Short mmCIF file of C-alpha atoms in Angstrom, two decimals:
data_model
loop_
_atom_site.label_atom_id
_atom_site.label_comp_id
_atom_site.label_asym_id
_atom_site.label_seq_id
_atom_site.Cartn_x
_atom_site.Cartn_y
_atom_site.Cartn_z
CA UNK C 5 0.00 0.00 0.00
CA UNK C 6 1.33 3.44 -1.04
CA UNK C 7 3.20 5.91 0.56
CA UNK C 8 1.91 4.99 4.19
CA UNK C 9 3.99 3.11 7.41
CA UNK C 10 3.78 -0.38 6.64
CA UNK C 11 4.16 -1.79 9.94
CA UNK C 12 1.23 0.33 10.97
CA UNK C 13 -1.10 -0.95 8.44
CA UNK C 14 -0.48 -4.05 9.33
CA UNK C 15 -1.01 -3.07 13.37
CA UNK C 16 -3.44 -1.28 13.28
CA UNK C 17 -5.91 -2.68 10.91
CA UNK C 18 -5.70 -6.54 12.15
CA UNK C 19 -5.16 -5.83 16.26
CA UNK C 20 -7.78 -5.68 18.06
CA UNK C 21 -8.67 -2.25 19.84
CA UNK C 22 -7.42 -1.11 22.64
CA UNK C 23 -10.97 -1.06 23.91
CA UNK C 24 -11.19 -4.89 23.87
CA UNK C 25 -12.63 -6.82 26.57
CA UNK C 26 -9.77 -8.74 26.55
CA UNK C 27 -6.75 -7.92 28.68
CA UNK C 28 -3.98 -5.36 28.23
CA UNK C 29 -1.65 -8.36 27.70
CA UNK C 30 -3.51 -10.13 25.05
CA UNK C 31 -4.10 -6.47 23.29
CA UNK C 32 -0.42 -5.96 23.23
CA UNK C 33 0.35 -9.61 21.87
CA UNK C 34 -2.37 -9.28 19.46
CA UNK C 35 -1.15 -7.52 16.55
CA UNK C 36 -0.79 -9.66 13.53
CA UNK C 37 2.58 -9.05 12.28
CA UNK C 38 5.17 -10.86 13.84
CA UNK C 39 7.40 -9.39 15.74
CA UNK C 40 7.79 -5.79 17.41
CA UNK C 41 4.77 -3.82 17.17
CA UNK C 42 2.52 -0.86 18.77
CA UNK C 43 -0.61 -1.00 20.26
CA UNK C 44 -3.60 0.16 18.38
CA UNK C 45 -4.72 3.89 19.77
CA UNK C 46 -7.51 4.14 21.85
CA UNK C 47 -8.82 7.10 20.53
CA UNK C 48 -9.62 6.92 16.41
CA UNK C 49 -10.30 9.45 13.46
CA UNK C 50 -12.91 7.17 12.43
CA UNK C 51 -16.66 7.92 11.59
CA UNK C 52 -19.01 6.90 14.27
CA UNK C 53 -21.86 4.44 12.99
CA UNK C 54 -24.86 5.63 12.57
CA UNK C 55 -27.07 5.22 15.12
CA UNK C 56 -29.55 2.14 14.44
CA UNK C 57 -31.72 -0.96 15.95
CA UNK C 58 -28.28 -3.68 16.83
CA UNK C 59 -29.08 -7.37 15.36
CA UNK C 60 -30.68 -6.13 12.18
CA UNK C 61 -30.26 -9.51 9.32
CA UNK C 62 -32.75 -8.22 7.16
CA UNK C 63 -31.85 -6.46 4.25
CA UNK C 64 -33.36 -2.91 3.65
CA UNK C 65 -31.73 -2.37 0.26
CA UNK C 66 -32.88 -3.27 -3.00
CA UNK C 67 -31.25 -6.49 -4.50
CA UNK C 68 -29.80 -5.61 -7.70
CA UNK C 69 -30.67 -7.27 -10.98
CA UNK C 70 -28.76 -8.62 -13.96
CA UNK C 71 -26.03 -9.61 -11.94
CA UNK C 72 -23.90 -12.26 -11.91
CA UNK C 73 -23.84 -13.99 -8.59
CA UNK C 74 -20.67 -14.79 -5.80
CA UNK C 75 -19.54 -18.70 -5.80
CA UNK C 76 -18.17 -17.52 -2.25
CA UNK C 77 -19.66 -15.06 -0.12
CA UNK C 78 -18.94 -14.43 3.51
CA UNK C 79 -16.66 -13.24 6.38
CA UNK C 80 -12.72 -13.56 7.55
CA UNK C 81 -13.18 -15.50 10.96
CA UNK C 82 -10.03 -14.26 13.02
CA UNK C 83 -8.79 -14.55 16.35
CA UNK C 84 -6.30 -17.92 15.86
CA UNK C 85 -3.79 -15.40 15.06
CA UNK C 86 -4.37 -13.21 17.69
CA UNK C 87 -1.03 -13.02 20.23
CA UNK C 88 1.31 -13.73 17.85
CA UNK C 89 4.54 -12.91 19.23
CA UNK C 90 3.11 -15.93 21.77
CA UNK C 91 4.38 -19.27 20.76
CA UNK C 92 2.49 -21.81 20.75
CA UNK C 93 0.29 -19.66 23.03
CA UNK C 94 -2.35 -20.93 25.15
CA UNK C 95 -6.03 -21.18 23.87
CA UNK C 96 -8.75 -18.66 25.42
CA UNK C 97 -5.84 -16.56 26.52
CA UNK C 98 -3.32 -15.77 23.77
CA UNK C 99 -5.52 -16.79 20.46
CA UNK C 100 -9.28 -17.97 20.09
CA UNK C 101 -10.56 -20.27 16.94
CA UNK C 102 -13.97 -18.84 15.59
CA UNK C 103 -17.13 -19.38 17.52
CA UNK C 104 -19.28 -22.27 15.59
CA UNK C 105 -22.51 -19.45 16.72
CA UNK C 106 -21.11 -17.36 13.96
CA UNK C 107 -20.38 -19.59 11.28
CA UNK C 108 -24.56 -20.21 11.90
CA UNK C 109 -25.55 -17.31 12.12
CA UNK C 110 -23.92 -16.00 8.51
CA UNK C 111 -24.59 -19.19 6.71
CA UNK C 112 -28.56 -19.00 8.46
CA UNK C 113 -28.58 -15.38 6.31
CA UNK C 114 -27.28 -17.02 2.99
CA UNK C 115 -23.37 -16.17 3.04
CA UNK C 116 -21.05 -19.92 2.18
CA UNK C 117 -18.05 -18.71 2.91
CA UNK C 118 -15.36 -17.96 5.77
CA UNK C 119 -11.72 -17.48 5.54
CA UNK C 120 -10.53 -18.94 8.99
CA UNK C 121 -7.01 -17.33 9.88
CA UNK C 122 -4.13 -18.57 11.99
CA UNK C 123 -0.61 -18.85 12.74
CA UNK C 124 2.33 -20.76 11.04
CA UNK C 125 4.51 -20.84 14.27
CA UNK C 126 1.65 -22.03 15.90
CA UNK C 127 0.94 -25.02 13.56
CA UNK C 128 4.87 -25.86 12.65
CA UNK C 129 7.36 -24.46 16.18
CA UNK C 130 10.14 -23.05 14.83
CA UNK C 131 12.19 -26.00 17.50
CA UNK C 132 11.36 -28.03 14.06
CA UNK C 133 10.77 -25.35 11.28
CA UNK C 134 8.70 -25.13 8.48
CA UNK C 135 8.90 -29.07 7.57
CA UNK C 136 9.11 -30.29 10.84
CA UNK C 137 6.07 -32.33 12.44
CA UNK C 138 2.70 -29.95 12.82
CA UNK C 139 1.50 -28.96 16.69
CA UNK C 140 -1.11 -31.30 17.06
CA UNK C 141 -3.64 -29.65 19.86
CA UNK C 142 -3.17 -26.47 17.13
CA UNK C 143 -4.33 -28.41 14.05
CA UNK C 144 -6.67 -30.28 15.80
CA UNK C 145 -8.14 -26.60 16.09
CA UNK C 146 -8.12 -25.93 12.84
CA UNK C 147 -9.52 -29.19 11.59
CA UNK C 148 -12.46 -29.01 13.87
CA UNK C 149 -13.63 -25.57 12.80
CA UNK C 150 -13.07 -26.33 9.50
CA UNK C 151 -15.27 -29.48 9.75
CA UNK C 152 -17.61 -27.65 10.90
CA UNK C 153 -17.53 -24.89 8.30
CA UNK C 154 -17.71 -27.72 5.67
CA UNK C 155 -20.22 -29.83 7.30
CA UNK C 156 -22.42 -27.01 6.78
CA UNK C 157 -22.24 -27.44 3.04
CA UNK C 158 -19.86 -24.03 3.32
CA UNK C 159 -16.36 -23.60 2.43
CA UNK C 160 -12.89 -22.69 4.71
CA UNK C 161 -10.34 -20.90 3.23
CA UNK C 162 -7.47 -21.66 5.57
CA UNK C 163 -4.83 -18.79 6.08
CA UNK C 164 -1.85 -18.63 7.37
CA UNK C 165 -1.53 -15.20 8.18
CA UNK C 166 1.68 -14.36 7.93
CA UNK C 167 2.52 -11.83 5.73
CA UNK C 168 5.41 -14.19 4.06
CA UNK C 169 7.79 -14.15 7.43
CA UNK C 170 8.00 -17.13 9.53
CA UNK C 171 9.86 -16.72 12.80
CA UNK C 172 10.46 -13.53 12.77
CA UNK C 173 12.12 -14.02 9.32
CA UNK C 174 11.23 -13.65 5.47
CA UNK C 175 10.37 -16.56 4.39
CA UNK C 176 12.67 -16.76 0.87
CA UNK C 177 12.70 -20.97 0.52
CA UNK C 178 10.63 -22.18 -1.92
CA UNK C 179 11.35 -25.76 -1.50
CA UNK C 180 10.47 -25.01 2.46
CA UNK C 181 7.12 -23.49 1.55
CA UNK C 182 6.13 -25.98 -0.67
CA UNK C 183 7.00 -29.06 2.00
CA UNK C 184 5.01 -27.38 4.65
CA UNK C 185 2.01 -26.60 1.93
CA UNK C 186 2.39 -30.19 1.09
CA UNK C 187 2.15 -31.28 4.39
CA UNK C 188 -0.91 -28.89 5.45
CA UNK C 189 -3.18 -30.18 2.21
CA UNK C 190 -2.70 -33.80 2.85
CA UNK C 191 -4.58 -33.07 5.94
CA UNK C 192 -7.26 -31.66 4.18
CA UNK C 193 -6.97 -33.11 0.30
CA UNK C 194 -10.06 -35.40 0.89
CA UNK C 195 -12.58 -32.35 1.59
CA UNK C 196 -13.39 -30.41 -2.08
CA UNK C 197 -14.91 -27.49 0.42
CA UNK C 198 -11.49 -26.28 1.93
CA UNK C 199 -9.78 -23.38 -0.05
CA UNK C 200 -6.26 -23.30 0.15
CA UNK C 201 -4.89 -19.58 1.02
CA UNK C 202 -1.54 -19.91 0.26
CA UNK C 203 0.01 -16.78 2.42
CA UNK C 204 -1.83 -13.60 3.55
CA UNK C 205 -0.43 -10.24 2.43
CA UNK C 206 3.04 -10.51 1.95
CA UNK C 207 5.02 -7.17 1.57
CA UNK C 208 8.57 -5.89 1.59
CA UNK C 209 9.11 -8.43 -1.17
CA UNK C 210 9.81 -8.51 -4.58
CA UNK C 211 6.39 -8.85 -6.36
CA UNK C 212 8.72 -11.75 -8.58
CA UNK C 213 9.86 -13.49 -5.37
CA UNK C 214 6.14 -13.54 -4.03
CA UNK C 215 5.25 -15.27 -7.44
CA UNK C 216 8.08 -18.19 -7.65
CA UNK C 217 7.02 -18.58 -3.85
CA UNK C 218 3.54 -19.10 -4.87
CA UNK C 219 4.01 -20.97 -8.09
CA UNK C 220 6.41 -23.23 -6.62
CA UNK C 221 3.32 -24.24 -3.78
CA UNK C 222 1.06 -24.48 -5.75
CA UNK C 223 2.34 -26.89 -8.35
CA UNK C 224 3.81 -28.78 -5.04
CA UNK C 225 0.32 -28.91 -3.70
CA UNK C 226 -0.75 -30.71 -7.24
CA UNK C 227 1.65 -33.37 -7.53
CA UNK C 228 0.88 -34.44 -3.91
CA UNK C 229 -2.34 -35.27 -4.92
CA UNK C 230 -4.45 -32.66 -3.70
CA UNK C 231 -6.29 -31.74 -6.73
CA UNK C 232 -9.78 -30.62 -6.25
CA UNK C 233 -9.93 -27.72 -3.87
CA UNK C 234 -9.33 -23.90 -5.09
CA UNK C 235 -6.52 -22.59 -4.58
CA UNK C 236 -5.52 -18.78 -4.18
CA UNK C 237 -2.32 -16.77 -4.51
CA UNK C 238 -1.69 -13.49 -2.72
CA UNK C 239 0.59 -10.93 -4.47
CA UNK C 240 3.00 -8.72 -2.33
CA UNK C 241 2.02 -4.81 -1.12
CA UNK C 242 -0.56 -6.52 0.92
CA UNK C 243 -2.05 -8.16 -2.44
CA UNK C 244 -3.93 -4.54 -2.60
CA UNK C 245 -5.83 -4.59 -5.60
CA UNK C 246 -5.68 -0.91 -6.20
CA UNK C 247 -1.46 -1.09 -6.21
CA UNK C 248 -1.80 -4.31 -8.18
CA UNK C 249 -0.25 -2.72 -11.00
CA UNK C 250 2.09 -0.43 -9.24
CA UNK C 251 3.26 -2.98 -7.17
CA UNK C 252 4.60 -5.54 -9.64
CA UNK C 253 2.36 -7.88 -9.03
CA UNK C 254 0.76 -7.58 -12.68
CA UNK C 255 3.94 -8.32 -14.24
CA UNK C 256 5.22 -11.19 -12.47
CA UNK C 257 1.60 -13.08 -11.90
CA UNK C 258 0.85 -13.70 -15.46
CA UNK C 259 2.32 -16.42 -15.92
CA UNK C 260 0.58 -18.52 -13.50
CA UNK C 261 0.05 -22.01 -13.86
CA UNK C 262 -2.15 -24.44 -12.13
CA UNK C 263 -2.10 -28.33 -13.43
CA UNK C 264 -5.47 -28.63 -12.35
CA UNK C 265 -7.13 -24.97 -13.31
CA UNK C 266 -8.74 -24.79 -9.98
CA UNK C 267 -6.98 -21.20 -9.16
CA UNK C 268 -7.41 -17.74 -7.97
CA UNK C 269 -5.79 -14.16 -7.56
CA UNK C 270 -6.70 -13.46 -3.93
CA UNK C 271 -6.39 -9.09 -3.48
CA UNK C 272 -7.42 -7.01 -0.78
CA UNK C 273 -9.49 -3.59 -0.70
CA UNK C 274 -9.90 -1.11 1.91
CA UNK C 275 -11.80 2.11 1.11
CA UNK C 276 -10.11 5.02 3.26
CA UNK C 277 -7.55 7.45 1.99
CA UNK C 278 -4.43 5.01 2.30
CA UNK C 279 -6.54 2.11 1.74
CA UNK C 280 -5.22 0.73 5.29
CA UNK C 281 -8.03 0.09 6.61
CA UNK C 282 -7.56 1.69 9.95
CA UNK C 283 -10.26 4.59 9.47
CA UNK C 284 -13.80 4.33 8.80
CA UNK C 285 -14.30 7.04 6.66
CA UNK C 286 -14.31 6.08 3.04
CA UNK C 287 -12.68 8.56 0.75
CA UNK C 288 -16.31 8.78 -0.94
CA UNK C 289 -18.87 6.72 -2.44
CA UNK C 290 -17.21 5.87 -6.00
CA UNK C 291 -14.25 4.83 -4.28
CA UNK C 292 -14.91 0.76 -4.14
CA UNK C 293 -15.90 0.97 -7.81
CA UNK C 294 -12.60 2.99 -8.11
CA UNK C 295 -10.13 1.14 -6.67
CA UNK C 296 -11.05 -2.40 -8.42
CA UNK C 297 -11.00 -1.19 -11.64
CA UNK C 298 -7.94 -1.79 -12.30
CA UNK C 299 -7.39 -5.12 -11.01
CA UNK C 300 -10.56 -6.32 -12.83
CA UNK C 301 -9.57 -5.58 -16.48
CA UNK C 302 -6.01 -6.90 -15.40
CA UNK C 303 -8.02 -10.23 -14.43
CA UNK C 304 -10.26 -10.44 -17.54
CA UNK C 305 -7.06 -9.26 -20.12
CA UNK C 306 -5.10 -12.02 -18.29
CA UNK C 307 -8.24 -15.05 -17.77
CA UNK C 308 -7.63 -15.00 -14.13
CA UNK C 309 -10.46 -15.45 -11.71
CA UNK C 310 -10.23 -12.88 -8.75
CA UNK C 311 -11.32 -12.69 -4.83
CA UNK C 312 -11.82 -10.23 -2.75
CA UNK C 313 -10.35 -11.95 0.65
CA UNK C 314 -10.72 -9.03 3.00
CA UNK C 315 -12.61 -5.37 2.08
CA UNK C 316 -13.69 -3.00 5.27
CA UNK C 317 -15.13 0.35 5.83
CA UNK C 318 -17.37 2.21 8.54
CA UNK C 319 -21.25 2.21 8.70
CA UNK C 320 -21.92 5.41 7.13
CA UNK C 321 -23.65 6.47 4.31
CA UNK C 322 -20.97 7.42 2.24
CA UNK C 323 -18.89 3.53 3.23
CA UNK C 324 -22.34 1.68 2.87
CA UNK C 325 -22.50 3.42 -0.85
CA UNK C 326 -18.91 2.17 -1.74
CA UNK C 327 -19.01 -0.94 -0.51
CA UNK C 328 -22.70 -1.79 -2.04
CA UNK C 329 -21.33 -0.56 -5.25
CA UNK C 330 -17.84 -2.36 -5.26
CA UNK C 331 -20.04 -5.64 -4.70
CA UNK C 332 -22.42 -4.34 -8.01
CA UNK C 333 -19.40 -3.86 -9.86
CA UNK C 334 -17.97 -7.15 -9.23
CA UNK C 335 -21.38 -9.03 -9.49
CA UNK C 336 -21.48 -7.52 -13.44
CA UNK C 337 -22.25 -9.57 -16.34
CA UNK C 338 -19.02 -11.05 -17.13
CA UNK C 339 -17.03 -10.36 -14.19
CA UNK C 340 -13.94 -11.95 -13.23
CA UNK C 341 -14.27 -12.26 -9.44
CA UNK C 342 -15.45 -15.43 -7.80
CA UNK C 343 -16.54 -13.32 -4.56
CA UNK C 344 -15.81 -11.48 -1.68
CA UNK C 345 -15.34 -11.56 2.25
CA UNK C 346 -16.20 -8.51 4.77
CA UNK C 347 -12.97 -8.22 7.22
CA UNK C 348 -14.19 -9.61 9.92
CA UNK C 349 -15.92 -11.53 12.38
CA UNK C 350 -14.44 -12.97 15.54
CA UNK C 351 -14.53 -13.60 19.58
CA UNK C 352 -11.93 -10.87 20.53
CA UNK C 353 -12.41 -7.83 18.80
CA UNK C 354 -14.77 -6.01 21.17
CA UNK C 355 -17.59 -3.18 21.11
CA UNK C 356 -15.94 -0.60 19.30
CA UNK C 357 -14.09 -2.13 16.12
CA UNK C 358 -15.61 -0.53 13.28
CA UNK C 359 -15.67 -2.79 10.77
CA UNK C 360 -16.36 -6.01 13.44
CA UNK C 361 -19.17 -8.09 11.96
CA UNK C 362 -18.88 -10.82 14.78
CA UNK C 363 -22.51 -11.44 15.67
CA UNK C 364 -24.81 -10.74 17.53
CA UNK C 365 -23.52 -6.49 17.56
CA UNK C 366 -20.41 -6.19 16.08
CA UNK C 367 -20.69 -2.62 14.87
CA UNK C 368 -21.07 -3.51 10.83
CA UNK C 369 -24.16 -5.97 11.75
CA UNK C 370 -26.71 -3.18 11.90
CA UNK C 371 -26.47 -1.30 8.88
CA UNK C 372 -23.42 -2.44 6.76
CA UNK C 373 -24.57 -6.07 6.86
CA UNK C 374 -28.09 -5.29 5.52
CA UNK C 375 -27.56 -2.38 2.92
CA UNK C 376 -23.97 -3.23 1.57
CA UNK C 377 -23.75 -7.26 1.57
CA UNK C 378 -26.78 -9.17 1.91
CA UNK C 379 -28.23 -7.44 -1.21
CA UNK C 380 -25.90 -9.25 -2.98
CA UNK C 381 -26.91 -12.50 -1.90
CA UNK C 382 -27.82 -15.60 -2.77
CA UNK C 383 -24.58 -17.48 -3.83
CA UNK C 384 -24.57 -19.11 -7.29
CA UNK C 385 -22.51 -22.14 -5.32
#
């Protein structure tokens, strides 16, 4: 993302408020990034949500017509990265897997998919490394929820969310990756409903290392025999679709490959002025519409299918109107993108995170859930 603090991005945008329920020690180990970071602010620039009825689900916006509807449609589930400077952590103190209550409650409304996030030092300690043997209480985690997910009839998107570092270190071996992607799919290569995510938002990379990274896992993944689940690729700068260009990432993704043809380009979208994501007032109501245009004709020039893995903004009328129009623009006859998930639902990230959509009151349920997703709704899947 341009011309902004990386590390704060990063902070600020995936940490859970300062005004979380949970303790000042899980708030400070909370931060995504690994490594040395600072404490999101308690105070905030953000615009306050307007004020309305909490636990709205139905939607007061008209549903749009000639579109093309989302395969997958739904909500990042965080909070099994949460503490991550805390390895392996302890469960209900240092990191939380998502709540089964809210994996009903969005797939009750419609939505059929949820990108569950976690740690890599959690699931492989870096005693071992990246193809050592996997933490088994960890992965047990993981497999439960996302047995859950899929015995819904949704999908999981599992994430390690990572930002391409691995103990506190870039994580430059391809032949490492791949082994530990290898090892991760053949734990879920039987279940078509699991999306493999191969690394969220890397950055500080060449945009042609993230891609030999990527290619090299994914055609890994294939030979092992895991052959029917999607898989997507994140580009680096955060895989922000609006720097997609800028960034590199156009030039070194198109030659993609998958053996089986089951693949994605996985970018991110935030709608305030540095696109961090830290600030709930969109820059104004074209801006969704604005900031995916260029990714989308790069997908359709280049036959790549596209998701929208995380997009955020504040319940106001000005975010409501950008977001409801990014997901018209996407839904358009002939549109590249498979879908798109709201950042984020989640146990830990208390009463005052704007773009929280953890159920039953996270501050996006009331208005941004109605008027800017549901209308988009059903899934074609």
């Amino acid at each position: 993302m341009a011309n902004v603090a990386v590390s704060a991005i990063v902070v600020l945008r995936h940490a859970p408020p300062a005004a979380s329920v949970q303790s000042a020690t899980h708030i400070v180990n909370s931060q995504c990034l690994p490594g040395t970071a600072t404490v999101a602010p308690t105070t905030s620039t953000s615009a306050k949500p307007t004020t309305s009825t909490k636990g709205t689900t139905t939607s007061t916006a008209a549903a749009p017509t000639g579109t093309q509807k989302f395969k997958y449609f739904g909500v990042n589930e965080s909070g099994a990265e949460f503490g991550n400077t805390a390895w392996p952590g302890t469960l209900g103190k240092d990191y939380i897997w998502p709540a089964p209550s809210s994996i009903d409650y969005f797939t009750g409304l419609g939505f059929n998919t949820f990108r569950v996030t976690f740690l890599m030092e959690r699931m492989s300690p870096p005693a071992t490394g990246l193809t050592g043997p996997f933490n088994s209480t960890y992965l047990s985690g993981l497999t439960t929820i996302v047995n859950y997910i899929t015995g819904k009839g949704a999908y999981a998107l599992i994430d390690p969310h990572n930002f391409m570092r691995y103990n506190n270190a870039i994580i430059s071996d391809s032949t490492q990756f791949s082994t530990w992607w290898v090892n991760l799919a053949a734990q879920f290569k039987s279940n078509s409903h699991v999306i493999f995510d191969l690394q969220n938002e890397p950055y500080g990379i060449a945009a042609t290392s993230v891609f030999s990274l990527m290619q090299s896992a994914v055609t890994a993944i294939r030979a092992s025999g895991a052959t029917s689940q999607l898989i997507v690729v994140e580009g680096t700068s955060y895989t922000g679709a609006w720097t997609w260009t800028s960034s590199g990432n156009a030039a070194a993704f198109t030659g993609l490959k998958d053996p089986s043809n089951n693949i994605a380009i996985e970018m991110h979208q935030y709608l305030d002025s540095d696109g961090s994501g830290t600030n709930g007032t969109c820059v104004d109501s074209t801006i969704g519409v604005d900031r995916l245009s260029d990714a989308t004709a790069w997908l359709k020039a280049n036959n790549f299918k596209g998701l929208l893995g995380e997009i955020g903004a504040g319940s106001n009328t000005v975010c409501i109107e950008a977001v409801s129009g990014a997901m018209a623009y996407m839904q358009q006859p002939g549109s590249p993108w498979l879908g798109a998930l709201w950042w984020a639902a989640g146990p830990w990230w208390g009463a005052t995170y704007f773009t929280s959509i953890e159920p039953p009151s996270g501050l996006a349920i009331s208005q941004i859930l109605p008027q800017a997703l549901q209308p988009y709704l059903p899934v074609s899947a």
